[in-house]
């Protein structure tokens, strides 16, 4: 018993310190060659994703009559209810925006009625640091839940938990009880390779959300009425952006006679790609926030960290110059999403001119009363002083690992797997994300147009996406199966709610042409010892690099005299060791 307790206590030291994970078209850049990508299989093409015969997502799961004569612990694959005699499964679940209550929730009720399984929730906070602390405490307690869900646990931390025997492999469960997930694996055959651990087994079920705009989500936005009023063109270079911001600051574009304009702002926490570095630093060095580790990339087979490269220094010099000119909000390093929105939705007058975020809903009220959601338009990747013009694009974003894990303590692992498997069905996905059929969504009308303008729509969303509190859906907390086809071809386009089409078109026309997917670090597997080292090193590196980024931009640290010491301090904090571990794992997978 003492040995088991020690094993669980060790997990505190190594558990998650970093995690995996919506105008005018820009001039088309040269398309990156797929030959430069690692040999890991990539997601199927649109043609491959549309077989003539029905697949997992081309037809709703048929309702099977309740099983009454099976002898195993659960009903055979595809039969419901899952168990004859009601059981309870405990679920440790990360809270998501907009869900007021998981217990008295319409999707929860549907799951329990269909499966005969009662769900007992332990809800972890949304904040990453807080939910990791919660997970640590649960792991150390020895009282593990049946299912750990929505933590997006990366492969290296899964490896540690697997080595400690805290989670179980799911391969045999998939083979024996899989009904929906095997169909997912057929459409995405790379799942097994991408999400397996060192022993070749999978220890978690992924969240499949092949979100096109998410894979091209490091975007920027500008208030176009100010450009029009001042007779300015959309900036295309970093120098042109500086001139635009100067005009925003000095020429009273909101017309109220006050110097209240905030040319450029953002949010450091609680938002999505809204921190200052996310968009702009790509004009100086490849700076991805899409993979497992922010700022890390692959350059011709060599794993590098953007914040230790010469281009990062050049970007800091640029940002420091703008900061000294009063063009960057002094609060940009302390703002959260609420403060960011307060700037964009300032009731007296428009005051924010330029910002960055994954989609406009991160900094304003989409389709809100102010109408400003129509006036902030996307800015194409800017060309930097050396001619560099690029936008991060993630080729492995069809799914995120660690969405659902079954603990070693579960008395009902078969039932736990079957419950998770059900969540990949068309009906469960629609209910968990959008709501009730006939109320929040309905079948698409015959002859309707899809989001992408191709394919045949299957569903029509009746209630626009919102993060207002409700007790109807789980708001993406459950594993789902949303392929590109599901998101773009099956959803009926609604002109009154154009968000998904806008996100798709913005991503396709403005950002994807500058994508460099070959520079993204793929999901990698680490040994238990490597995972321990990464957990320790990551915390120090993230804290130090973030602190120094803010210090250099604001001038608290001098770039000219402090850069060499900064690089030395990165080494002291373990950057070389961190990159060496990733390089070893990368080489093991792609340089055999």
XYZ file of C-alpha atoms in Angstrom:
592
model
C 0.000 0.000 0.000
C 2.819 2.406 0.860
C 4.489 1.651 -2.469
C 1.271 2.395 -4.365
C 0.808 5.623 -2.448
C 4.360 6.691 -3.242
C 3.748 5.962 -6.904
C 0.735 8.258 -6.892
C 2.611 10.973 -5.038
C 5.342 10.887 -7.677
C 2.711 11.710 -10.269
C 2.339 15.142 -8.676
C 5.850 15.985 -9.717
C 5.414 15.024 -13.337
C 1.774 15.618 -14.199
C 0.786 18.261 -16.669
C 2.623 21.550 -16.855
C 1.760 22.192 -20.475
C -1.040 21.008 -22.749
C -1.793 20.100 -26.234
C -5.277 22.219 -27.096
C -12.734 30.514 -35.258
C -12.479 40.675 -46.741
C -10.418 40.440 -49.396
C -8.390 37.337 -50.116
C -4.664 37.768 -49.685
C -2.311 37.297 -52.577
C -1.663 33.583 -52.789
C 1.746 32.521 -51.553
C 3.617 29.481 -52.729
C 1.981 26.377 -51.307
C 4.270 24.432 -48.945
C 5.307 21.067 -50.310
C 3.976 18.034 -48.472
C 7.285 16.294 -49.171
C 8.785 18.334 -46.343
C 6.347 16.878 -43.823
C 7.384 13.975 -41.588
C 6.319 10.604 -42.940
C 3.470 10.361 -40.440
C 0.231 9.774 -42.414
C -1.837 12.913 -42.759
C -5.601 13.334 -42.607
C -7.536 11.909 -45.568
C -8.365 14.160 -48.455
C -11.892 15.343 -49.019
C -12.338 12.663 -51.657
C -11.174 9.983 -49.233
C -13.510 11.309 -46.567
C -16.584 10.833 -48.770
C -16.986 7.120 -49.516
C -20.088 6.074 -51.386
C -21.212 3.775 -48.624
C -22.434 5.150 -45.307
C -19.727 5.586 -42.668
C -19.734 6.487 -39.006
C -20.779 10.017 -39.725
C -22.814 9.654 -42.882
C -25.777 8.165 -41.065
C -27.074 8.424 -37.524
C -26.443 5.441 -35.303
C -29.381 3.090 -35.543
C -31.312 2.622 -32.337
C -31.027 -0.999 -31.267
C -33.640 -2.674 -29.146
C -32.558 -2.971 -25.507
C -30.482 -6.067 -24.852
C -32.135 -8.470 -22.468
C -30.205 -11.738 -22.663
C -26.489 -10.976 -22.788
C -24.275 -12.627 -20.212
C -21.204 -10.356 -20.189
C -20.613 -7.311 -18.003
C -22.075 -5.053 -20.680
C -24.213 -5.395 -23.768
C -22.447 -6.227 -27.053
C -21.141 -3.381 -29.185
C -23.926 -1.173 -30.485
C -26.645 -2.549 -28.197
C -28.412 -0.482 -25.536
C -28.816 -0.070 -22.668
C -25.182 -0.749 -21.931
C -25.968 -2.486 -18.637
C -29.103 -4.295 -17.440
C -28.794 -3.265 -13.807
C -28.068 0.395 -13.272
C -24.514 1.276 -12.264
C -22.715 4.514 -11.390
C -19.577 5.752 -13.119
C -17.563 8.595 -11.620
C -16.268 11.229 -14.045
C -13.597 13.835 -13.338
C -14.444 16.504 -15.909
C -12.989 19.907 -16.755
C -15.614 22.665 -16.756
C -16.250 24.374 -20.093
C -17.561 27.832 -20.928
C -21.325 28.100 -20.883
C -22.248 24.948 -18.959
C -24.125 25.859 -15.803
C -24.864 22.357 -14.598
C -23.727 18.896 -15.701
C -25.927 16.940 -13.310
C -29.287 18.395 -14.324
C -28.233 18.638 -17.941
C -30.233 17.542 -20.985
C -27.295 15.704 -22.555
C -26.527 13.961 -19.259
C -30.150 12.864 -18.983
C -30.082 11.496 -22.525
C -26.873 9.565 -21.835
C -28.223 8.044 -18.631
C -31.554 7.051 -20.204
C -29.858 5.448 -23.203
C -27.134 3.596 -21.276
C -28.682 2.875 -17.851
C -25.507 4.355 -16.342
C -25.687 7.090 -13.717
C -22.903 9.659 -13.921
C -21.356 11.106 -10.782
C -19.375 14.266 -11.582
C -16.349 15.856 -9.998
C -15.898 19.141 -11.859
C -12.431 20.659 -12.262
C -12.028 24.411 -12.903
C -11.612 25.765 -16.436
C -8.355 27.527 -15.618
C -5.493 25.319 -16.764
C -3.329 25.715 -13.663
C -6.280 25.101 -11.360
C -7.580 22.022 -13.180
C -4.080 20.542 -13.223
C -3.843 21.093 -9.492
C -7.189 19.349 -9.094
C -5.980 16.413 -11.187
C -2.789 16.165 -9.156
C -4.752 15.982 -5.920
C -7.092 13.310 -7.263
C -4.184 11.196 -8.524
C -2.368 11.523 -5.217
C -5.465 10.636 -3.199
C -5.641 7.111 -4.549
C -9.385 7.539 -5.091
C -9.398 7.609 -8.871
C -12.565 8.216 -10.876
C -13.709 5.729 -13.486
C -13.176 8.271 -16.278
C -10.896 11.321 -16.598
C -12.335 13.601 -19.269
C -11.577 16.873 -21.072
C -8.068 17.395 -19.650
C -6.365 16.985 -23.069
C -3.523 15.101 -21.391
C -0.475 15.040 -23.703
C 1.263 11.805 -24.640
C 4.273 12.316 -22.403
C 2.137 12.673 -19.287
C 0.016 9.731 -20.408
C 3.210 7.697 -20.634
C 4.011 8.498 -17.021
C 0.513 7.591 -15.855
C 0.628 4.375 -17.892
C 4.032 3.431 -16.471
C 2.633 3.969 -12.983
C -0.358 1.795 -13.808
C -2.860 4.579 -13.104
C -4.627 4.296 -16.485
C -5.401 1.293 -18.669
C -4.907 0.668 -22.406
C -8.068 0.775 -24.495
C -7.041 -1.270 -27.557
C -8.702 -4.497 -26.435
C -11.824 -2.617 -25.382
C -12.023 -0.993 -28.811
C -11.613 -4.377 -30.502
C -14.308 -6.082 -28.414
C -16.788 -3.312 -27.636
C -16.110 -0.626 -30.216
C -19.025 0.428 -32.395
C -18.520 4.113 -33.169
C -14.812 4.631 -32.528
C -13.631 1.945 -34.981
C -15.428 3.947 -37.668
C -13.494 7.017 -36.562
C -10.258 5.057 -36.885
C -11.233 3.937 -40.365
C -11.647 7.543 -41.498
C -8.500 8.646 -39.656
C -6.165 5.632 -39.839
C -3.286 7.690 -38.445
C -4.970 7.813 -35.027
C -3.320 4.593 -33.853
C 0.151 5.801 -34.826
C -0.263 9.358 -33.584
C -1.849 8.600 -30.214
C -0.144 5.352 -29.128
C 2.447 5.248 -26.355
C 5.842 3.565 -26.266
C 4.364 0.067 -26.014
C 2.270 0.636 -29.135
C -0.996 0.814 -27.195
C -3.500 3.634 -26.814
C -4.301 4.762 -23.285
C -6.779 7.476 -24.123
C -9.565 8.267 -26.542
C -9.101 11.485 -28.541
C -11.425 14.382 -29.186
C -12.001 14.409 -32.958
C -12.760 17.928 -34.086
C -11.198 18.452 -37.502
C -11.634 22.172 -37.248
C -10.244 23.849 -40.348
C -10.175 27.321 -38.867
C -8.644 26.016 -35.608
C -5.704 24.649 -37.570
C -5.166 28.151 -38.994
C -6.127 30.125 -35.922
C -3.307 32.603 -35.214
C -5.193 35.510 -36.720
C -5.249 39.300 -36.314
C -8.063 41.822 -36.640
C -8.331 45.523 -37.439
C -11.188 48.000 -37.124
C -11.845 48.737 -40.791
C -13.996 51.880 -40.351
C -10.911 53.607 -38.960
C -8.886 52.627 -42.014
C -11.626 53.971 -44.270
C -12.049 57.219 -42.350
C -8.310 57.952 -42.391
C -7.848 56.857 -46.004
C -5.464 54.072 -45.033
C -4.868 50.760 -46.782
C -4.821 47.418 -45.042
C -1.270 46.949 -43.697
C 0.736 44.229 -45.413
C 4.116 44.663 -43.691
C 5.300 45.323 -40.155
C 6.390 48.833 -41.191
C 2.950 49.572 -42.642
C 1.315 48.318 -39.451
C 3.393 50.774 -37.444
C 2.242 53.672 -39.627
C -1.395 52.605 -39.330
C -1.124 52.386 -35.545
C 0.486 55.832 -35.395
C -2.456 57.226 -37.354
C -4.898 55.493 -35.003
C -3.138 57.107 -32.050
C -2.763 60.658 -33.367
C -5.643 61.345 -35.785
C -8.689 60.798 -33.554
C -10.330 58.134 -35.752
C -13.284 57.715 -33.385
C -14.010 61.441 -33.732
C -14.726 62.240 -30.079
C -11.951 64.796 -29.695
C -10.209 62.725 -27.045
C -6.899 60.914 -27.172
C -8.557 57.735 -25.927
C -7.686 55.395 -28.787
C -5.813 52.191 -27.934
C -4.053 51.328 -31.199
C -3.132 47.737 -30.277
C -4.186 45.494 -27.406
C -4.765 41.847 -26.521
C -5.240 39.412 -23.655
C -2.553 37.479 -21.864
C -4.830 34.953 -20.152
C -8.248 33.354 -20.509
C -8.488 33.753 -24.260
C -7.418 32.001 -27.472
C -4.349 33.223 -29.389
C -4.884 36.722 -27.995
C -1.464 37.205 -26.369
C 0.792 39.802 -27.966
C 3.293 37.446 -29.579
C 0.859 35.058 -31.279
C 0.334 36.759 -34.649
C 3.074 39.336 -35.010
C 6.192 37.312 -34.185
C 5.616 35.152 -37.264
C 6.872 38.088 -39.315
C 10.261 37.487 -37.664
C 10.454 33.772 -36.762
C 8.136 30.765 -36.925
C 6.060 31.106 -33.756
C 3.398 28.456 -33.362
C 0.827 28.273 -30.609
C -0.973 25.305 -32.155
C 1.007 22.279 -31.024
C 1.907 20.734 -27.687
C 4.505 23.352 -26.752
C 4.101 27.021 -27.656
C 6.933 28.521 -29.737
C 8.512 25.156 -30.633
C 8.985 24.178 -34.284
C 10.938 21.889 -36.621
C 13.424 23.347 -39.102
C 14.684 20.724 -41.565
C 14.477 17.992 -38.934
C 15.910 20.091 -36.099
C 13.646 20.961 -33.161
C 14.007 24.623 -32.172
C 12.426 27.148 -29.821
C 11.368 30.438 -31.383
C 12.141 32.535 -28.319
C 15.807 31.536 -28.490
C 16.281 32.400 -32.169
C 17.665 35.625 -33.722
C 14.279 36.372 -35.291
C 12.749 36.582 -31.808
C 15.231 39.299 -30.895
C 14.304 41.241 -34.052
C 10.628 40.935 -33.163
C 11.277 42.174 -29.638
C 13.116 45.216 -30.972
C 10.124 45.991 -33.194
C 7.587 45.593 -30.396
C 9.672 47.612 -27.954
C 9.798 50.470 -30.476
C 6.000 50.423 -30.823
C 5.555 50.218 -27.075
C 7.763 53.271 -26.518
C 5.683 55.125 -29.130
C 2.531 54.420 -27.105
C 1.054 52.154 -29.784
C 0.676 49.064 -27.587
C -1.704 48.960 -24.634
C 0.309 49.050 -21.356
C -2.223 46.568 -19.945
C -1.670 43.997 -22.693
C 0.318 41.737 -20.345
C -2.298 41.760 -17.594
C -5.532 41.758 -19.595
C -7.778 38.708 -19.549
C -10.584 38.020 -22.024
C -13.087 40.100 -20.051
C -10.816 43.143 -20.092
C -10.057 42.595 -23.771
C -13.776 42.568 -24.560
C -14.332 45.664 -22.467
C -11.958 47.523 -24.804
C -13.601 46.338 -28.006
C -17.125 46.853 -26.681
C -16.438 50.165 -24.911
C -19.932 51.713 -24.748
C -18.926 55.343 -25.247
C -16.837 55.024 -28.384
C -14.735 52.574 -30.340
C -11.258 52.742 -28.821
C -9.357 49.595 -29.939
C -7.912 49.521 -33.437
C -5.903 46.316 -33.825
C -5.630 43.022 -31.976
C -5.012 39.294 -32.331
C -7.231 36.325 -31.450
C -8.423 32.992 -32.810
C -11.754 34.565 -33.786
C -13.548 37.869 -33.072
C -15.715 36.357 -30.338
C -12.643 36.335 -28.125
C -12.647 40.137 -27.907
C -16.182 41.267 -28.756
C -19.777 40.091 -28.630
C -20.323 38.142 -31.834
C -23.553 39.367 -33.424
C -23.892 41.671 -30.418
C -25.907 44.877 -30.185
C -22.962 47.156 -30.914
C -22.615 45.634 -34.378
C -18.832 45.870 -34.144
C -18.487 42.186 -34.993
C -19.083 43.259 -38.594
C -16.335 45.906 -38.550
C -13.278 44.089 -37.218
C -11.829 42.317 -40.265
C -8.943 39.839 -40.569
C -5.413 40.958 -41.341
C -3.314 38.677 -43.545
C 0.097 37.534 -42.269
C 2.420 40.510 -42.377
C 5.728 40.538 -44.225
C 8.623 41.190 -41.869
C 11.830 43.127 -42.508
C 13.575 40.078 -44.051
C 10.584 39.247 -46.270
C 9.347 36.475 -43.993
C 5.574 36.042 -44.315
C 3.984 32.973 -42.741
C 1.125 31.663 -40.643
C 1.223 28.582 -38.392
C -0.812 25.692 -39.755
C -1.228 22.467 -37.784
C -1.512 19.253 -39.840
C -2.206 17.068 -36.791
C -5.222 19.023 -35.582
C -7.858 16.500 -36.607
C -7.899 15.318 -33.004
C -6.521 16.108 -29.583
C -5.223 13.366 -27.351
C -6.173 12.667 -23.758
C -9.866 13.576 -24.057
C -11.017 10.513 -22.133
C -9.021 8.018 -20.055
C -10.176 5.046 -17.999
C -8.473 4.634 -14.638
C -7.080 1.398 -13.232
C -9.516 1.760 -10.325
C -12.651 1.468 -12.446
C -14.810 -1.485 -11.499
C -16.565 -1.201 -14.856
C -13.939 -0.515 -17.543
C -16.055 -2.150 -20.251
C -19.060 0.037 -19.417
C -16.810 3.099 -19.199
C -15.437 2.416 -22.661
C -18.876 1.792 -24.156
C -20.133 5.082 -22.695
C -17.214 6.952 -24.276
C -17.672 5.066 -27.549
C -21.288 6.219 -27.717
C -20.141 9.842 -27.564
C -18.618 9.497 -31.045
C -21.992 8.734 -32.608
C -23.696 11.311 -34.790
C -26.603 11.759 -32.386
C -24.429 12.018 -29.270
C -22.111 14.495 -30.970
C -25.033 16.663 -32.046
C -26.605 16.558 -28.586
C -23.394 17.173 -26.640
C -22.286 20.105 -28.812
C -25.481 21.679 -30.156
C -28.413 20.438 -28.082
C -31.752 18.749 -28.614
C -33.061 17.734 -32.054
C -35.969 19.886 -33.122
C -35.096 22.606 -30.592
C -31.450 23.656 -30.955
C -30.922 21.884 -34.304
C -32.904 20.069 -36.981
C -32.357 18.004 -40.106
C -31.183 20.081 -43.046
C -33.694 21.122 -45.664
C -33.605 19.373 -49.024
C -31.472 21.316 -51.494
C -29.884 23.454 -48.752
C -26.407 24.907 -49.156
C -23.554 23.827 -46.880
C -20.965 25.936 -45.073
C -18.340 25.170 -47.728
C -20.801 25.198 -50.629
C -20.013 21.542 -51.369
C -21.533 18.244 -50.309
C -25.036 17.645 -48.970
C -26.013 19.254 -45.648
C -27.438 17.011 -42.942
C -28.172 19.395 -40.079
C -29.276 22.965 -39.535
C -28.366 24.857 -36.365
C -31.396 26.683 -34.950
C -29.723 28.402 -31.984
C -26.479 30.294 -32.737
C -23.356 29.235 -30.840
C -23.145 31.005 -27.517
C -21.170 30.729 -24.315
C -24.071 31.957 -22.224
C -24.791 29.637 -19.296
C -27.124 26.745 -20.047
C -27.854 23.171 -18.947
C -28.552 21.645 -22.341
C -25.168 20.651 -23.804
C -21.699 19.821 -22.506
C -20.236 22.498 -24.815
C -17.410 20.277 -26.216
C -16.443 18.711 -22.880
C -17.332 15.244 -24.192
C -15.311 13.473 -26.876
C -16.955 14.065 -30.254
C -16.569 12.991 -33.858
C -16.574 16.056 -36.078
C -14.656 15.517 -39.272
C -14.010 18.272 -41.809
C -16.934 16.852 -43.735
C -19.132 17.045 -40.642
C -18.224 20.675 -39.979
C -18.154 22.098 -43.491
C -20.333 19.920 -45.728
C -23.010 18.631 -43.403
C -23.921 21.889 -41.698
C -26.541 23.922 -43.516
C -25.448 27.484 -44.135
C -27.621 30.026 -42.377
C -27.152 33.608 -43.653
C -28.458 34.906 -40.329
C -25.629 33.104 -38.517
C -22.652 33.280 -40.900
C -19.878 32.574 -38.392
C -18.772 29.120 -39.558
C -18.647 30.164 -43.208
C -16.706 33.307 -42.338
C -14.200 31.330 -40.278
C -13.772 28.801 -43.063
C -13.337 31.421 -45.786
C -11.017 33.637 -43.724
C -8.829 30.646 -42.917
C -8.807 29.263 -46.466
C -8.237 32.529 -48.322
C -6.198 34.679 -45.951
C -4.119 32.405 -43.707
C -3.792 28.924 -45.230
C -1.866 30.200 -48.295
C 0.945 31.169 -45.915
C 0.833 27.984 -43.854
C 3.968 25.962 -43.122
C 2.687 22.666 -41.727
C 6.083 21.038 -42.194
C 7.415 23.209 -39.352
C 4.961 21.935 -36.739
C 6.172 19.462 -34.129
C 4.062 16.290 -34.363
C 2.711 14.476 -31.303
C 5.606 12.537 -29.777
C 6.013 9.770 -27.225
C 8.428 10.023 -24.298
C 9.730 7.627 -21.712
C 8.660 8.041 -18.109
C 12.048 9.518 -17.219
C 11.891 11.979 -20.126
C 8.381 12.998 -19.061
C 9.588 13.750 -15.550
C 12.358 15.930 -16.925
C 10.016 17.746 -19.298
C 7.553 18.446 -16.513
C 10.247 20.054 -14.394
C 11.947 21.956 -17.214
C 8.750 23.225 -18.832
C 7.506 25.099 -15.789
C 10.730 27.066 -15.456
C 11.045 27.787 -19.183
C 7.464 28.955 -19.641
C 7.648 31.266 -16.637
C 11.039 32.719 -17.564
C 10.382 33.197 -21.291
C 6.987 34.845 -20.690
C 8.451 37.148 -18.061
C 11.351 38.191 -20.270
C 9.112 38.731 -23.308
C 7.106 41.279 -21.314
C 10.262 42.829 -19.852
C 11.904 43.293 -23.238
C 8.764 44.702 -24.883
C 8.086 47.211 -22.097
C 11.747 48.195 -21.766
C 12.211 46.926 -18.240
C 15.015 44.841 -19.717
C 17.270 46.242 -22.446
C 17.380 44.073 -25.546
C 20.675 45.446 -26.803
C 22.577 44.706 -23.601
C 20.441 41.918 -22.148
C 19.966 39.471 -25.034
C 23.142 37.433 -24.471
C 22.395 37.078 -20.758
C 18.841 36.068 -21.647
C 20.152 33.255 -23.856
C 22.509 32.160 -21.097
C 19.642 32.143 -18.605
C 17.568 30.004 -20.972
C 20.373 27.453 -20.870
C 20.466 27.679 -17.087
C 16.723 27.020 -17.032
C 17.273 23.870 -19.091
C 16.362 24.833 -22.660
C 19.135 22.720 -24.197
C 18.024 19.675 -22.214
C 14.376 20.330 -23.092
C 15.107 20.515 -26.824
C 17.393 17.483 -26.650
C 14.574 15.370 -25.212
C 12.215 16.487 -27.976
C 14.880 15.953 -30.630
C 15.508 12.416 -29.388
C 11.788 11.605 -29.462
C 11.412 13.199 -32.903
C 14.356 11.280 -34.331
C 13.074 8.021 -32.857
C 9.785 8.437 -34.690
C 10.886 9.950 -37.986
C 14.537 9.055 -38.526
C 14.436 5.293 -38.124
